[in-house]
mmCIF file of C-alpha atoms in Angstrom:
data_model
loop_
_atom_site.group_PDB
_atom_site.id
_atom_site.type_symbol
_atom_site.label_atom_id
_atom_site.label_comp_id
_atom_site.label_asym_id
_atom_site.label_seq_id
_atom_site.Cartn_x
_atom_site.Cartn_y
_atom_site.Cartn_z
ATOM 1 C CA UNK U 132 190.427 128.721 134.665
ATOM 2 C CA UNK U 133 187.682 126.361 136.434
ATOM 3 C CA UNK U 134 183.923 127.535 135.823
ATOM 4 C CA UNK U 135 181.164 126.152 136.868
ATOM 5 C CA UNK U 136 177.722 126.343 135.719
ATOM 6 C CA UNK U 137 174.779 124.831 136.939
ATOM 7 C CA UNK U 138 176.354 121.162 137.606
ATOM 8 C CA UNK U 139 178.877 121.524 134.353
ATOM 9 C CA UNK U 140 182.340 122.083 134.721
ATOM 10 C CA UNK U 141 184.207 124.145 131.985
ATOM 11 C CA UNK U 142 188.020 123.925 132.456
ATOM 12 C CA UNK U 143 189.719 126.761 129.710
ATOM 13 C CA UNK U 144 193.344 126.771 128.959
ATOM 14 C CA UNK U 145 193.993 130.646 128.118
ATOM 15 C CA UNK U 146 197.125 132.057 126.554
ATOM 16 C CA UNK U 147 199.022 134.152 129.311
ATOM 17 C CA UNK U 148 199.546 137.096 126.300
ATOM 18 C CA UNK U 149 196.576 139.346 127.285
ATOM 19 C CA UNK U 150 196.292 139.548 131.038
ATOM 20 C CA UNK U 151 194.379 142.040 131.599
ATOM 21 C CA UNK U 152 191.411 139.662 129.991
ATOM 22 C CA UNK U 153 192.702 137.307 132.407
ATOM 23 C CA UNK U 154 192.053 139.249 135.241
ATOM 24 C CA UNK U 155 188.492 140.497 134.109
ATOM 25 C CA UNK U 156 187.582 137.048 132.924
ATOM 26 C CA UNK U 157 188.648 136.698 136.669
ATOM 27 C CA UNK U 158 186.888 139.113 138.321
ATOM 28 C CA UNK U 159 183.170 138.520 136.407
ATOM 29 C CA UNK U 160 182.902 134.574 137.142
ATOM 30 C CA UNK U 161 184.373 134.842 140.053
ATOM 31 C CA UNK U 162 181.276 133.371 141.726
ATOM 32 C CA UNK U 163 181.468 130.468 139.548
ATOM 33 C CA UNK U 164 185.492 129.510 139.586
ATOM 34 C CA UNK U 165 185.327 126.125 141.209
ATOM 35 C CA UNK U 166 188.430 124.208 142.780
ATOM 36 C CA UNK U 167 187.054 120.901 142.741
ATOM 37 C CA UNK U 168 188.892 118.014 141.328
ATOM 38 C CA UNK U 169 186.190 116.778 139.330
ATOM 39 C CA UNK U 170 187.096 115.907 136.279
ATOM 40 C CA UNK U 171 185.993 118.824 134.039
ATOM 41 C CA UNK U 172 183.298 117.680 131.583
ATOM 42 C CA UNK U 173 184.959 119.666 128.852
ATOM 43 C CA UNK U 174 188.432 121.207 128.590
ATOM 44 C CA UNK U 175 189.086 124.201 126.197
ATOM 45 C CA UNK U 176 192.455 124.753 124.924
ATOM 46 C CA UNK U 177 191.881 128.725 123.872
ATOM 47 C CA UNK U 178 193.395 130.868 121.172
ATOM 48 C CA UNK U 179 192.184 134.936 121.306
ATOM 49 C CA UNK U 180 192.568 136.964 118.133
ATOM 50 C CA UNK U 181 190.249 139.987 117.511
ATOM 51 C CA UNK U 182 187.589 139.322 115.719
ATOM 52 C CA UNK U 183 184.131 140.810 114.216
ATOM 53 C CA UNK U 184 180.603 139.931 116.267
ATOM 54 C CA UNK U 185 178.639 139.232 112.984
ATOM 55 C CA UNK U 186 177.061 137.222 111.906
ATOM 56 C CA UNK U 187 175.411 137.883 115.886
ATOM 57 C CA UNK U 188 172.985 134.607 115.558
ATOM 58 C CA UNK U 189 175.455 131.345 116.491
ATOM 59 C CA UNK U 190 174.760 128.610 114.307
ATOM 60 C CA UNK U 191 175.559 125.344 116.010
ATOM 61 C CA UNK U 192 176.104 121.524 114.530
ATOM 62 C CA UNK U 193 175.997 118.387 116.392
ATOM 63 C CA UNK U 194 177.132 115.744 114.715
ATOM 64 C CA UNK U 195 177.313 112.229 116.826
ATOM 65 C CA UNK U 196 180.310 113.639 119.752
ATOM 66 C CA UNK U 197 181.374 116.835 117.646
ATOM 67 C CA UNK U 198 180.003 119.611 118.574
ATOM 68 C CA UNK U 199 180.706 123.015 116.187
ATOM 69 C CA UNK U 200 179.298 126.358 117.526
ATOM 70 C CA UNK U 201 180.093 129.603 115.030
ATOM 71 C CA UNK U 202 179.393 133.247 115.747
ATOM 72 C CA UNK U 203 181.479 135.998 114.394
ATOM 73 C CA UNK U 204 183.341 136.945 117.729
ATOM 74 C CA UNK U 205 183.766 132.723 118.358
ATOM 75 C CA UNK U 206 184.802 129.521 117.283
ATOM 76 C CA UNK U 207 184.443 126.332 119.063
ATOM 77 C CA UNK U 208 184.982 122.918 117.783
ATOM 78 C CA UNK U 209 184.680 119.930 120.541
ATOM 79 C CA UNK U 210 184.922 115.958 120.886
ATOM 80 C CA UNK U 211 181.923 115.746 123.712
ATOM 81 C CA UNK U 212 183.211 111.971 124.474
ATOM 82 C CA UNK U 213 186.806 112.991 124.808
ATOM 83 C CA UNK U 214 185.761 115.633 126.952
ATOM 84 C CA UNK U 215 187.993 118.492 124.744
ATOM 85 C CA UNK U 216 188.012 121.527 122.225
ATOM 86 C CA UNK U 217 189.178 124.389 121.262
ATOM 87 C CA UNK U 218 187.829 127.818 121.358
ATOM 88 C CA UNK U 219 188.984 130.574 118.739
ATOM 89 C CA UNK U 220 187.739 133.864 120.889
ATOM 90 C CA UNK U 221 187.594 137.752 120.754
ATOM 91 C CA UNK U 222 189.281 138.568 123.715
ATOM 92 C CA UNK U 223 186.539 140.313 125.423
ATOM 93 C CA UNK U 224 183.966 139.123 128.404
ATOM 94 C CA UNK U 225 181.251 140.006 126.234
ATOM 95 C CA UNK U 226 182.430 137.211 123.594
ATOM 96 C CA UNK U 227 183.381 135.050 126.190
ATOM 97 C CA UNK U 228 179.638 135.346 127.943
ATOM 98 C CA UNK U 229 178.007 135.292 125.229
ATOM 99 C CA UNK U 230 180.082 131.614 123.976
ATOM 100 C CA UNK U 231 179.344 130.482 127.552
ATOM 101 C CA UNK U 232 175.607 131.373 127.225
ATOM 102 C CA UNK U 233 175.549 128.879 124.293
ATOM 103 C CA UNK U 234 177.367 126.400 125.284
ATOM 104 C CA UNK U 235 175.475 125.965 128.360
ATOM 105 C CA UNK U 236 172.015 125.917 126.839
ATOM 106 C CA UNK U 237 173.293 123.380 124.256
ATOM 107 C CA UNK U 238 174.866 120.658 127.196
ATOM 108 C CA UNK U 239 171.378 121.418 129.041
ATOM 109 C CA UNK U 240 169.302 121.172 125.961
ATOM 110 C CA UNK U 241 171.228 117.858 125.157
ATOM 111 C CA UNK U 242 170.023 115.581 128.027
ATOM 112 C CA UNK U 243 167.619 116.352 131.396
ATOM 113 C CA UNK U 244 168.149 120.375 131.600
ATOM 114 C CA UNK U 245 167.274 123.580 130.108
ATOM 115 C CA UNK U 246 168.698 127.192 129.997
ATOM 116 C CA UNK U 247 165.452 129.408 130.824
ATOM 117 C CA UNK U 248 164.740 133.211 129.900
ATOM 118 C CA UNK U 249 163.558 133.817 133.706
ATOM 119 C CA UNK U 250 164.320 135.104 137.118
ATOM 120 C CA UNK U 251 164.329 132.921 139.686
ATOM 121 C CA UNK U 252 164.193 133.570 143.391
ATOM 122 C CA UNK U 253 164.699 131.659 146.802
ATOM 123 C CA UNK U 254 161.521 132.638 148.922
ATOM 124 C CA UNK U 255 159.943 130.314 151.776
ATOM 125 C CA UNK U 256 162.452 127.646 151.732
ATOM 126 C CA UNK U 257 162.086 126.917 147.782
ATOM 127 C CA UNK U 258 162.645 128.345 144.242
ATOM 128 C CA UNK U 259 159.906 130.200 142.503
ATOM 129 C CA UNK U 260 160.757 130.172 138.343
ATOM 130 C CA UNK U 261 159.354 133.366 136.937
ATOM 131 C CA UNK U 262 159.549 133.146 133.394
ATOM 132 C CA UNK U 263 159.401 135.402 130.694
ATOM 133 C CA UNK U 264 160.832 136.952 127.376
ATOM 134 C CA UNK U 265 162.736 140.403 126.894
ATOM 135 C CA UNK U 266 160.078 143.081 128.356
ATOM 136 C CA UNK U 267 158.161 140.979 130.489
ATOM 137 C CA UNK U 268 159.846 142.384 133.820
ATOM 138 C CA UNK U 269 162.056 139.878 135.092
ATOM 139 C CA UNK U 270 164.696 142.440 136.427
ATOM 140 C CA UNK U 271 161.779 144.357 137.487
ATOM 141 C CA UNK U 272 160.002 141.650 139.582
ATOM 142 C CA UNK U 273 163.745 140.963 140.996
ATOM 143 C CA UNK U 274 164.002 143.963 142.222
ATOM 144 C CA UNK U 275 161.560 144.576 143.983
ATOM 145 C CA UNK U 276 161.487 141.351 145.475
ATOM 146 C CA UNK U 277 165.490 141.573 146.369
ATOM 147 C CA UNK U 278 165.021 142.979 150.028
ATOM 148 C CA UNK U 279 162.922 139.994 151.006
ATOM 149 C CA UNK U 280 163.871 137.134 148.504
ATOM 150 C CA UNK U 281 167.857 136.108 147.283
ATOM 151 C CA UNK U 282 167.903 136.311 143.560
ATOM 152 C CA UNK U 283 169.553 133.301 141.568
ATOM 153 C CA UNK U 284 169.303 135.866 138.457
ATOM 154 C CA UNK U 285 167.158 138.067 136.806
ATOM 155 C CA UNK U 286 167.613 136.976 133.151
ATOM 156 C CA UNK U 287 168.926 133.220 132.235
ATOM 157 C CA UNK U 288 168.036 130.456 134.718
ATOM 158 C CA UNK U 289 169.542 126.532 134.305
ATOM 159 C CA UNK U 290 167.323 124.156 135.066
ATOM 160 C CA UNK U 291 167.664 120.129 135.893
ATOM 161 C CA UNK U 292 164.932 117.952 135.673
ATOM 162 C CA UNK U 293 165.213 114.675 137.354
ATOM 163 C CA UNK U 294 162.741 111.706 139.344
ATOM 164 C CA UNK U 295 162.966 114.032 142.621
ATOM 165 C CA UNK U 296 161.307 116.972 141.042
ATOM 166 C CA UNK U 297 163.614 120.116 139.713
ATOM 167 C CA UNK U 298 166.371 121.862 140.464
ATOM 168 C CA UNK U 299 167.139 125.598 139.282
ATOM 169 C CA UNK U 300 170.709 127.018 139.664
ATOM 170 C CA UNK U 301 171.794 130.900 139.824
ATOM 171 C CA UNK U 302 174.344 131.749 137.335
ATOM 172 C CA UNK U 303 176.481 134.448 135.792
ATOM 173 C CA UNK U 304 174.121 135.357 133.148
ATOM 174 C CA UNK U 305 172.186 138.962 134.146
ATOM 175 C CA UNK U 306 170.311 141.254 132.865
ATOM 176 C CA UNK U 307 168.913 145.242 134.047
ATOM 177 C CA UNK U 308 169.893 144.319 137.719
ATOM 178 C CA UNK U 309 173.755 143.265 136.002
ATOM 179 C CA UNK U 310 174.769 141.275 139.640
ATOM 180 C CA UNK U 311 177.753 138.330 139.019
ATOM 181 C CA UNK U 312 176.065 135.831 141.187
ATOM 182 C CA UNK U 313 177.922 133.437 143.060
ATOM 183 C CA UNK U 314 176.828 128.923 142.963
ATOM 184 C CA UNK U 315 173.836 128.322 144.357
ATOM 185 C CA UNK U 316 171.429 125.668 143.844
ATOM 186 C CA UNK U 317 167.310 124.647 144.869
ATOM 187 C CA UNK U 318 164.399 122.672 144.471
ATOM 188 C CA UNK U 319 161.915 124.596 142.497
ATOM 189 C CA UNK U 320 158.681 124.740 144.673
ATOM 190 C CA UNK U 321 156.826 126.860 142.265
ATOM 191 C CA UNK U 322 156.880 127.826 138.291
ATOM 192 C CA UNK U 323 155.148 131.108 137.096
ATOM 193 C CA UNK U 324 154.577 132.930 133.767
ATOM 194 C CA UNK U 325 155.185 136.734 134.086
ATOM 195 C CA UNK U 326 152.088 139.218 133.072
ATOM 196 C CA UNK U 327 152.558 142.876 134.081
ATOM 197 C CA UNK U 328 149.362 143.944 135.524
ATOM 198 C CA UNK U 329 148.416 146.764 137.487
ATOM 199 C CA UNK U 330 147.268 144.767 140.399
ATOM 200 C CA UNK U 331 149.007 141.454 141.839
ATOM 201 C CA UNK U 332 146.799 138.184 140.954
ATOM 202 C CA UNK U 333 148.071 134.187 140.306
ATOM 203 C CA UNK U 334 146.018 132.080 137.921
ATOM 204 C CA UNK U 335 146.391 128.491 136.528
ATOM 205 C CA UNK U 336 147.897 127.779 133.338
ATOM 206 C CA UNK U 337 146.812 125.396 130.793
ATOM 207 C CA UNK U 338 148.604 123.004 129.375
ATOM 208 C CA UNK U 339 148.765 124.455 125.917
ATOM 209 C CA UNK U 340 149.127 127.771 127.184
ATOM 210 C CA UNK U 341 152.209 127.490 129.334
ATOM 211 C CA UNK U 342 153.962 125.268 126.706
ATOM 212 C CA UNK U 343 153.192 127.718 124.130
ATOM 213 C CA UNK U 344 154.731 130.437 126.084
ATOM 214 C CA UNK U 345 157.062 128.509 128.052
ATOM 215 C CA UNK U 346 159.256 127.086 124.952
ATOM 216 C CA UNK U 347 159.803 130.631 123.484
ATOM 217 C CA UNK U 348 161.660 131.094 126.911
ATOM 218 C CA UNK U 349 163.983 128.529 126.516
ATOM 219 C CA UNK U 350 167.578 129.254 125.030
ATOM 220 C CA UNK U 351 168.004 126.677 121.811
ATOM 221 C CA UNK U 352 169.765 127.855 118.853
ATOM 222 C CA UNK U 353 169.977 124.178 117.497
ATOM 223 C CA UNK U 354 168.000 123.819 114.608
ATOM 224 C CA UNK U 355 167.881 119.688 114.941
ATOM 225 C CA UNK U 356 164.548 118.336 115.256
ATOM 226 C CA UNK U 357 165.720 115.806 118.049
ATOM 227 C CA UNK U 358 166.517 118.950 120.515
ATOM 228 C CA UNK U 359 163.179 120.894 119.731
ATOM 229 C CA UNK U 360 161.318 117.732 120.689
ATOM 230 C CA UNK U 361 163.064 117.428 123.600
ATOM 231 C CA UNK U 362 162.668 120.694 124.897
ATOM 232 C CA UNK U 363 158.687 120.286 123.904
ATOM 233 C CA UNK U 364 159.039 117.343 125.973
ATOM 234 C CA UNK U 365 160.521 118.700 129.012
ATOM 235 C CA UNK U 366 158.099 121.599 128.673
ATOM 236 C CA UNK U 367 155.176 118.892 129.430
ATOM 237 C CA UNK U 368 157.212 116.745 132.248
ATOM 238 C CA UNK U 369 157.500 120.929 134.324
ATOM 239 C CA UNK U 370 153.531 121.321 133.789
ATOM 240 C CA UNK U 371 152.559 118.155 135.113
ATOM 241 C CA UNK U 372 155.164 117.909 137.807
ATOM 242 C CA UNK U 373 154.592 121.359 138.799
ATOM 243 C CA UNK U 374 151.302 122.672 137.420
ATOM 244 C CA UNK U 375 152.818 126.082 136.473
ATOM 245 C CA UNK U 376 150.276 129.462 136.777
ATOM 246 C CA UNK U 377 150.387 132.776 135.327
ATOM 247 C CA UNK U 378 151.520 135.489 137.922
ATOM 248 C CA UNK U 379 150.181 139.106 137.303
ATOM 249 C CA UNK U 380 152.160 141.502 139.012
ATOM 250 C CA UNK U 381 152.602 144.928 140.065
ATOM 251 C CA UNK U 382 155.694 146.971 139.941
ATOM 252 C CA UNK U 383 154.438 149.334 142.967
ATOM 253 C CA UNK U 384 155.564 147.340 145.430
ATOM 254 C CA UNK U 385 156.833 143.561 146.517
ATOM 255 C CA UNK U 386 153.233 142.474 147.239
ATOM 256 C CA UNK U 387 153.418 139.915 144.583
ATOM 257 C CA UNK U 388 155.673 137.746 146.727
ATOM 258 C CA UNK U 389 152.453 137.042 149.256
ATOM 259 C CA UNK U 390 151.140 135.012 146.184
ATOM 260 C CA UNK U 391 154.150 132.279 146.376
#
């Protein structure tokens, strides 16, 4: 199985003994499975055997190319310059979303990209990031702005900087609105931090107040100093290439969209 995330390719060599995983593994990236002959830019030889979810925080190590990643329902142990691993897995979608959520904010966090707690939308011919933690009504916001407005996904957004500007990409990771998603990619026009309000109203954002904010939305469970600072970093190259504002917004209606 071929999935791909943002612009990362995840090839995973899974035992045939338990297909009915197969087929739901199957069925819930099915958006994301990618034929292309790319390469992968890591392969995962898998082994499933039932296993116990705590401890629920992963704990992750990255020493030079070896990368170790450890939760209680998952096991992965990887040569990033050889391009492989191995993955010891609960065989359930749940495990397996919740390894892929890691793994994908640690490959972002590692070079240009990030994995963002946001929705993000494609609205006038560009990408508006609307950030926010748990509670701050990202699926809400989608919602209501899904009849006008194609949703990339209501919970955890990838994100590529680079000289152009930035790119955002949908992926399989939902929340309340729980959609699959299928690849998509933009150029993110606009950058927002959610405030429910009871009226709909867009106002700058300082510096120190979006990158306060901001950084608690990005996924890192690394604890090495050299990934913090370069998340703090790419937290300051998104305000100044974008010049991100705080959107108050009202869940009565989509009105909120005539502010992007």
């Amino acid at each position: 199985m071929r999935i791909k995330i943002a612009d990362i390719i995840l090839s995973f060599g899974f035992p045939a003994e338990n297909p009915a995983f197969l087929r739901e593994a199957g069925e819930r990236y099915g958006g994301f499975l990618t034929r292309e002959k790319t390469a992968p830019d890591l392969f995962f030889s898998v082994r499933l055997k039932k296993l116990k979810k705590e401890p629920f925080r992963p704990s992750i190590t990255l020493e030079k190319n070896l990368l170790k990643i450890n939760r209680g329902d998952f096991f992965c142990e990887a040569d990033l310059k050889k391009k492989r691993g191995a993955l010891l897995l609960n065989p359930s979608v749940y495990s397996l979303d919740s390894f892929l959520r890691v793994l994908i904010s640690v490959l972002l966090n590692k070079k240009n990209g990030l994995l963002v707690h946001a929705a993000a939308l494609s609205f006038k011919k560009g990408a508006w990031l609307l950030a926010g933690k748990s509670g701050s009504g990202k699926s809400t916001l989608s919602r209501l702005a899904a009849g006008k407005a194609f949703i990339l996904s209501d919970e955890l957004v990838p994100l590529r900087i680079n000289k152009k500007g930035v790119t955002v990409f949908s992926s399989p990771f939902w929340g309340e609105m729980r959609g699959r998603g299928e690849a998509f990619e933009k150029n993110l026009k606009g950058l927002c931090l959610l405030k429910k309000s009871t009226e709909n109203l867009k106002t700058p954002a300082g510096e120190a107040e979006f990158a306060g904010t901001f950084l608690r939305c990005v996924m890192n469970f690394s604890k090495a100093p050299e990934i913090s600072e370069k998340a703090v970093k790419k937290t300051a190259a998104l305000w100044r290439l974008l010049r991100p504002q705080n959107l108050y917004f009202s869940k009565k209606d989509d009105g909120f969209l005539k502010l992007l």
